[in-house]
mmCIF file of C-alpha atoms in Angstrom:
data_model
loop_
_atom_site.group_PDB
_atom_site.id
_atom_site.type_symbol
_atom_site.label_atom_id
_atom_site.label_comp_id
_atom_site.label_asym_id
_atom_site.label_seq_id
_atom_site.Cartn_x
_atom_site.Cartn_y
_atom_site.Cartn_z
ATOM 1 C CA MET O 258 147.628 61.150 108.259
ATOM 2 C CA LEU O 259 144.231 61.683 108.534
ATOM 3 C CA ARG O 260 144.019 61.377 112.273
ATOM 4 C CA TRP O 261 146.702 63.730 112.903
ATOM 5 C CA LEU O 262 144.555 66.500 110.152
ATOM 6 C CA ALA O 263 141.415 65.653 112.606
ATOM 7 C CA LEU O 264 143.138 66.380 115.822
ATOM 8 C CA LEU O 265 144.623 69.460 114.274
ATOM 9 C CA ILE O 266 140.870 70.295 113.682
ATOM 10 C CA LEU O 267 139.745 69.757 116.575
ATOM 11 C CA VAL O 268 142.738 71.942 118.413
ATOM 12 C CA ALA O 269 141.884 74.796 116.081
ATOM 13 C CA LEU O 270 138.282 74.954 117.319
ATOM 14 C CA PRO O 271 137.253 77.361 119.820
ATOM 15 C CA ALA O 272 137.234 75.783 123.443
ATOM 16 C CA TRP O 273 134.345 77.918 124.114
ATOM 17 C CA ALA O 274 131.877 76.848 121.306
ATOM 18 C CA GLU O 275 128.370 77.013 122.144
ATOM 19 C CA GLU O 276 125.175 76.008 120.280
ATOM 20 C CA VAL O 277 121.490 77.021 120.637
ATOM 21 C CA VAL O 278 118.886 74.107 120.591
ATOM 22 C CA LEU O 279 115.707 75.578 120.282
ATOM 23 C CA GLY O 280 111.947 75.134 120.535
ATOM 24 C CA LEU O 281 109.040 76.727 119.347
ATOM 25 C CA SER O 282 105.104 76.960 120.914
ATOM 26 C CA GLN O 283 103.904 77.013 117.489
ATOM 27 C CA ASN O 284 105.778 76.808 113.760
ATOM 28 C CA GLU O 285 102.412 77.447 112.079
ATOM 29 C CA VAL O 286 100.269 80.834 112.216
ATOM 30 C CA ALA O 287 96.908 80.349 110.783
ATOM 31 C CA ILE O 288 94.967 83.194 109.702
ATOM 32 C CA THR O 289 91.222 83.238 110.333
ATOM 33 C CA THR O 290 88.504 85.218 109.833
ATOM 34 C CA SER O 291 88.339 85.798 113.431
ATOM 35 C CA PHE O 292 92.288 86.001 113.901
ATOM 36 C CA ASN O 293 93.379 88.757 115.790
ATOM 37 C CA GLY O 294 97.133 87.925 116.215
ATOM 38 C CA SER O 295 98.978 85.553 117.734
ATOM 39 C CA GLU O 296 101.808 85.258 120.654
ATOM 40 C CA ILE O 297 104.800 82.829 119.515
ATOM 41 C CA LEU O 298 106.771 81.494 122.723
ATOM 42 C CA ILE O 299 110.267 80.852 121.982
ATOM 43 C CA PHE O 300 112.410 78.936 124.204
ATOM 44 C CA GLY O 301 115.776 76.776 124.207
ATOM 45 C CA ALA O 302 118.735 75.938 125.583
ATOM 46 C CA VAL O 303 122.800 76.265 125.311
ATOM 47 C CA LYS O 304 124.745 73.261 124.606
ATOM 48 C CA ARG O 305 128.587 73.283 125.464
ATOM 49 C CA GLU O 306 130.832 70.647 124.921
ATOM 50 C CA ALA O 307 133.361 72.524 126.918
ATOM 51 C CA PRO O 308 132.668 74.151 130.790
ATOM 52 C CA MET O 309 130.921 77.408 130.412
ATOM 53 C CA PRO O 310 133.373 80.521 128.992
ATOM 54 C CA GLU O 311 133.833 83.589 130.444
ATOM 55 C CA GLY O 312 132.195 86.831 129.465
ATOM 56 C CA GLU O 313 128.684 87.530 129.606
ATOM 57 C CA LEU O 314 126.126 85.874 127.668
ATOM 58 C CA GLY O 315 123.527 87.360 125.372
ATOM 59 C CA VAL O 316 120.399 86.415 123.783
ATOM 60 C CA ILE O 317 118.943 88.391 120.662
ATOM 61 C CA VAL O 318 115.615 86.609 119.246
ATOM 62 C CA THR O 319 114.364 88.368 115.928
ATOM 63 C CA ILE O 320 111.500 87.446 113.786
ATOM 64 C CA ALA O 321 111.365 89.060 110.090
ATOM 65 C CA GLY O 322 108.509 88.594 107.828
ATOM 66 C CA PRO O 323 108.517 88.260 104.009
ATOM 67 C CA PRO O 324 110.030 91.485 102.217
ATOM 68 C CA GLU O 325 108.054 93.751 100.228
ATOM 69 C CA PRO O 326 108.337 96.996 98.321
ATOM 70 C CA VAL O 327 107.060 99.848 100.588
ATOM 71 C CA THR O 328 106.325 103.488 99.347
ATOM 72 C CA VAL O 329 107.393 106.439 101.889
ATOM 73 C CA ARG O 330 105.816 109.747 100.951
ATOM 74 C CA ARG O 331 107.189 113.261 102.150
ATOM 75 C CA LYS O 332 104.492 115.839 103.135
ATOM 76 C CA GLU O 333 105.132 119.185 102.855
ATOM 77 C CA ARG O 334 102.473 122.213 103.863
ATOM 78 C CA ARG O 335 101.609 124.278 100.655
ATOM 79 C CA PHE O 336 99.118 126.884 100.089
ATOM 80 C CA GLY O 337 97.929 125.971 103.894
ATOM 81 C CA ILE O 338 97.463 122.432 103.294
ATOM 82 C CA TRP O 339 99.553 119.403 103.584
ATOM 83 C CA VAL O 340 100.618 117.115 100.544
ATOM 84 C CA ASN O 341 102.199 114.815 99.045
ATOM 85 C CA THR O 342 105.460 116.108 97.223
ATOM 86 C CA GLU O 343 108.523 113.573 96.968
ATOM 87 C CA ALA O 344 108.220 109.845 97.301
ATOM 88 C CA VAL O 345 110.377 107.083 97.787
ATOM 89 C CA GLU O 346 110.003 103.332 97.268
ATOM 90 C CA ILE O 347 112.051 101.167 99.621
ATOM 91 C CA ASP O 348 112.372 97.561 97.868
ATOM 92 C CA GLY O 349 112.755 94.628 100.187
ATOM 93 C CA ALA O 350 111.665 96.253 103.462
ATOM 94 C CA PRO O 351 110.520 93.578 106.055
ATOM 95 C CA SER O 352 106.768 93.644 106.367
ATOM 96 C CA TYR O 353 107.001 92.823 110.117
ATOM 97 C CA TYR O 354 110.364 92.578 112.282
ATOM 98 C CA ALA O 355 110.818 92.205 116.050
ATOM 99 C CA VAL O 356 114.295 92.112 117.980
ATOM 100 C CA ALA O 357 113.854 90.587 121.446
ATOM 101 C CA SER O 358 117.237 90.727 123.831
ATOM 102 C CA SER O 359 118.234 89.567 127.427
ATOM 103 C CA ALA O 360 119.597 93.035 128.074
ATOM 104 C CA PRO O 361 119.731 96.566 126.210
ATOM 105 C CA LEU O 362 120.904 95.691 122.461
ATOM 106 C CA ASP O 363 123.677 97.853 122.811
ATOM 107 C CA GLU O 364 125.078 96.167 125.627
ATOM 108 C CA VAL O 365 124.689 92.242 124.394
ATOM 109 C CA LEU O 366 125.717 93.250 120.562
ATOM 110 C CA GLY O 367 129.026 95.350 119.366
ATOM 111 C CA ILE O 368 128.456 97.924 116.422
ATOM 112 C CA ARG O 369 130.624 95.496 114.469
ATOM 113 C CA GLU O 370 128.383 92.506 115.049
ATOM 114 C CA ASN O 371 125.282 94.390 114.579
ATOM 115 C CA LEU O 372 126.349 95.294 111.094
ATOM 116 C CA GLU O 373 127.580 92.098 110.121
ATOM 117 C CA HIS O 374 124.677 90.141 110.875
ATOM 118 C CA ARG O 375 121.843 93.047 110.835
ATOM 119 C CA VAL O 376 120.010 92.495 113.625
ATOM 120 C CA SER O 377 118.075 95.915 114.564
ATOM 121 C CA VAL O 378 115.790 97.306 112.292
ATOM 122 C CA THR O 379 118.003 100.184 111.414
ATOM 123 C CA SER O 380 120.929 98.069 109.927
ATOM 124 C CA LYS O 381 118.227 95.971 108.259
ATOM 125 C CA LEU O 382 116.435 98.558 106.465
ATOM 126 C CA ASN O 383 119.904 100.150 105.826
ATOM 127 C CA ALA O 384 121.213 96.846 104.336
ATOM 128 C CA VAL O 385 118.063 97.386 101.663
ATOM 129 C CA GLY O 386 118.356 101.387 101.519
ATOM 130 C CA ALA O 387 116.531 103.674 98.838
ATOM 131 C CA PRO O 388 117.360 104.545 95.102
ATOM 132 C CA ASP O 389 120.886 106.061 94.970
ATOM 133 C CA THR O 390 119.355 109.137 93.441
ATOM 134 C CA VAL O 391 117.704 109.941 96.512
ATOM 135 C CA LEU O 392 119.653 112.715 98.703
ATOM 136 C CA ASP O 393 118.538 112.095 102.237
ATOM 137 C CA ALA O 394 117.498 108.526 102.004
ATOM 138 C CA SER O 395 118.153 107.853 105.691
ATOM 139 C CA ALA O 396 115.043 110.421 106.272
ATOM 140 C CA TYR O 397 113.107 108.155 104.485
ATOM 141 C CA VAL O 398 114.275 105.098 106.109
ATOM 142 C CA ALA O 399 113.775 106.875 109.812
ATOM 143 C CA ALA O 400 110.376 107.556 108.767
ATOM 144 C CA LEU O 401 109.275 104.031 108.066
ATOM 145 C CA ILE O 402 110.829 103.125 111.274
ATOM 146 C CA ARG O 403 109.086 105.646 113.056
ATOM 147 C CA ILE O 404 105.754 104.734 111.395
ATOM 148 C CA ASN O 405 105.799 100.697 111.500
ATOM 149 C CA THR O 406 106.865 101.318 115.180
ATOM 150 C CA ALA O 407 103.804 102.888 116.165
ATOM 151 C CA ALA O 408 101.552 100.032 114.041
ATOM 152 C CA GLU O 409 103.918 97.511 116.064
ATOM 153 C CA THR O 410 105.118 95.824 113.019
ATOM 154 C CA PHE O 411 108.688 97.017 114.255
ATOM 155 C CA GLN O 412 109.391 96.027 117.507
ATOM 156 C CA LEU O 413 112.270 96.368 120.019
ATOM 157 C CA LEU O 414 112.056 94.349 122.862
ATOM 158 C CA GLU O 415 114.961 94.639 125.285
ATOM 159 C CA ASP O 416 115.345 92.735 128.535
ATOM 160 C CA GLN O 417 112.380 90.787 127.822
ATOM 161 C CA VAL O 418 114.418 87.461 126.961
ATOM 162 C CA VAL O 419 114.813 85.823 130.174
ATOM 163 C CA VAL O 420 118.083 83.546 130.774
ATOM 164 C CA ASP O 421 118.140 81.182 133.620
ATOM 165 C CA GLU O 422 121.403 79.779 135.057
ATOM 166 C CA ASP O 423 123.518 81.240 131.987
ATOM 167 C CA THR O 424 121.682 77.813 130.384
ATOM 168 C CA LEU O 425 118.170 78.149 129.272
ATOM 169 C CA PHE O 426 116.369 81.560 127.750
ATOM 170 C CA ARG O 427 112.580 81.720 126.656
ATOM 171 C CA THR O 428 110.742 85.079 125.094
ATOM 172 C CA ARG O 429 107.200 85.806 123.921
ATOM 173 C CA ILE O 430 106.854 87.915 120.880
ATOM 174 C CA ARG O 431 103.236 88.904 119.946
ATOM 175 C CA LEU O 432 102.264 89.012 116.357
ATOM 176 C CA PRO O 433 100.059 91.571 115.140
ATOM 177 C CA ALA O 434 96.664 90.839 113.327
ATOM 178 C CA ALA O 435 98.081 92.352 110.099
ATOM 179 C CA LEU O 436 100.316 89.996 108.978
ATOM 180 C CA THR O 437 101.605 89.223 105.429
ATOM 181 C CA GLU O 438 101.215 85.837 104.279
ATOM 182 C CA GLY O 439 104.573 83.854 104.309
ATOM 183 C CA ALA O 440 107.547 82.266 105.875
ATOM 184 C CA TYR O 441 109.205 84.646 108.992
ATOM 185 C CA GLY O 442 112.463 84.027 109.229
ATOM 186 C CA THR O 443 113.485 83.765 113.282
ATOM 187 C CA ARG O 444 117.158 84.039 114.186
ATOM 188 C CA ILE O 445 118.657 83.289 117.620
ATOM 189 C CA PHE O 446 122.135 84.731 118.474
ATOM 190 C CA LEU O 447 124.446 84.135 121.586
ATOM 191 C CA THR O 448 126.805 86.916 122.325
ATOM 192 C CA ARG O 449 129.609 86.852 124.594
ATOM 193 C CA ASP O 450 130.548 90.072 125.728
ATOM 194 C CA GLY O 451 129.114 91.700 122.284
ATOM 195 C CA GLU O 452 130.404 89.062 120.115
ATOM 196 C CA VAL O 453 128.216 86.575 118.374
ATOM 197 C CA VAL O 454 129.390 83.038 119.120
ATOM 198 C CA ALA O 455 126.808 80.805 117.991
ATOM 199 C CA ASN O 456 122.889 81.493 115.848
ATOM 200 C CA TYR O 457 120.573 79.634 114.830
ATOM 201 C CA GLU O 458 117.692 80.089 112.440
ATOM 202 C CA THR O 459 114.421 78.558 111.550
ATOM 203 C CA THR O 460 110.771 79.833 109.983
ATOM 204 C CA ILE O 461 107.277 80.162 111.056
ATOM 205 C CA ASP O 462 104.833 79.670 108.539
ATOM 206 C CA VAL O 463 101.812 82.313 108.035
ATOM 207 C CA ARG O 464 99.430 81.048 106.075
ATOM 208 C CA LYS O 465 95.207 82.032 105.722
ATOM 209 C CA VAL O 466 92.693 79.074 106.060
ATOM 210 C CA GLY O 467 89.487 78.578 106.231
ATOM 211 C CA LEU O 468 86.965 80.784 104.487
ATOM 212 C CA GLU O 469 90.065 83.402 104.313
ATOM 213 C CA ARG O 470 91.975 81.225 102.354
ATOM 214 C CA TRP O 471 89.215 80.282 99.679
ATOM 215 C CA LEU O 472 88.075 84.365 99.496
ATOM 216 C CA PHE O 473 92.082 85.070 98.758
ATOM 217 C CA THR O 474 92.075 82.329 96.564
ATOM 218 C CA LEU O 475 88.873 83.479 94.593
ATOM 219 C CA SER O 476 89.964 86.883 94.383
ATOM 220 C CA ARG O 477 93.293 86.396 92.744
ATOM 221 C CA GLU O 478 92.385 83.370 90.304
ATOM 222 C CA ASN O 479 88.866 84.537 89.435
ATOM 223 C CA PRO O 480 88.257 87.943 90.136
ATOM 224 C CA PHE O 481 85.334 88.232 87.841
ATOM 225 C CA TRP O 482 83.107 85.730 89.990
ATOM 226 C CA TYR O 483 84.843 87.127 93.071
ATOM 227 C CA GLY O 484 83.390 90.554 92.123
ATOM 228 C CA LEU O 485 80.069 89.297 91.163
ATOM 229 C CA MET O 486 79.781 87.267 94.703
ATOM 230 C CA SER O 487 80.814 90.459 96.230
ATOM 231 C CA LEU O 488 77.941 92.694 94.706
ATOM 232 C CA ALA O 489 75.379 89.865 95.560
ATOM 233 C CA ILE O 490 76.482 89.914 98.958
ATOM 234 C CA ALA O 491 76.182 93.633 99.257
ATOM 235 C CA ILE O 492 72.763 93.744 97.691
ATOM 236 C CA ALA O 493 71.711 90.989 100.074
ATOM 237 C CA ALA O 494 72.828 92.592 102.975
ATOM 238 C CA GLY O 495 71.095 96.044 101.690
ATOM 239 C CA TRP O 496 68.234 94.306 101.252
ATOM 240 C CA THR O 497 68.309 92.486 104.758
ATOM 241 C CA ALA O 498 68.832 96.044 106.741
ATOM 242 C CA SER O 499 65.853 97.720 104.782
ATOM 243 C CA ALA O 500 63.476 94.659 105.341
ATOM 244 C CA ALA O 501 64.655 95.109 108.940
ATOM 245 C CA PHE O 502 64.517 98.828 109.616
ATOM 246 C CA SER O 503 60.568 98.523 107.643
ATOM 247 C CA VAL O 504 59.540 95.951 110.205
ATOM 248 C CA LEU O 505 61.000 97.778 113.259
ATOM 249 C CA ARG O 506 59.163 100.999 112.261
ATOM 250 C CA ASN O 507 55.854 99.743 111.623
#
């Protein structure tokens, strides 16, 4: 009985099943005092248990930073000056989000699949949303996307995933200098004619190390001593600059 059940399960599985075998140039990013960004090489292969199926193969890679609340403010011109008026806080927006694809995103991923897996930055943020009391929430979401795109913390990298022989793939994604500490969720999607046929998830850990970690921990756990140390450094730096200026003037 069990043998027949196993056979039925195998028959029910799609013959075109494919899997992702992934590699990362690094799965940890260390933030130091001289950190100015990092480039991650993501590479892998498509594992198949059957002949390659028909349909155009697409590969999509996403990296999402830790979620955090973001306040988006609307500015209006009043009495000749620009002032902040309404403000909306969007909970759970990714601090960083990048999407790389082997072709234009709308060619390798269908609309329904995009909404289901929340791949594009728009679908990602629309899923987070704004409070129900805001009537034009989409305008605030669009503003957040525009601001973060300009700052390169939101990236759309179309045609940046190289696929060789419909089997091997690779891409490079640059992480900016202003990174939030935490786990960066990394997803890889394989698509055929716009439908997701396989996906894989892993994480990249971003952590402060060395002096940066010590200062960060001190400021959180011992703010009094951190303040005294900052004050002492400022006084010493001012005195040194003043002494150097006096020597040069004489």
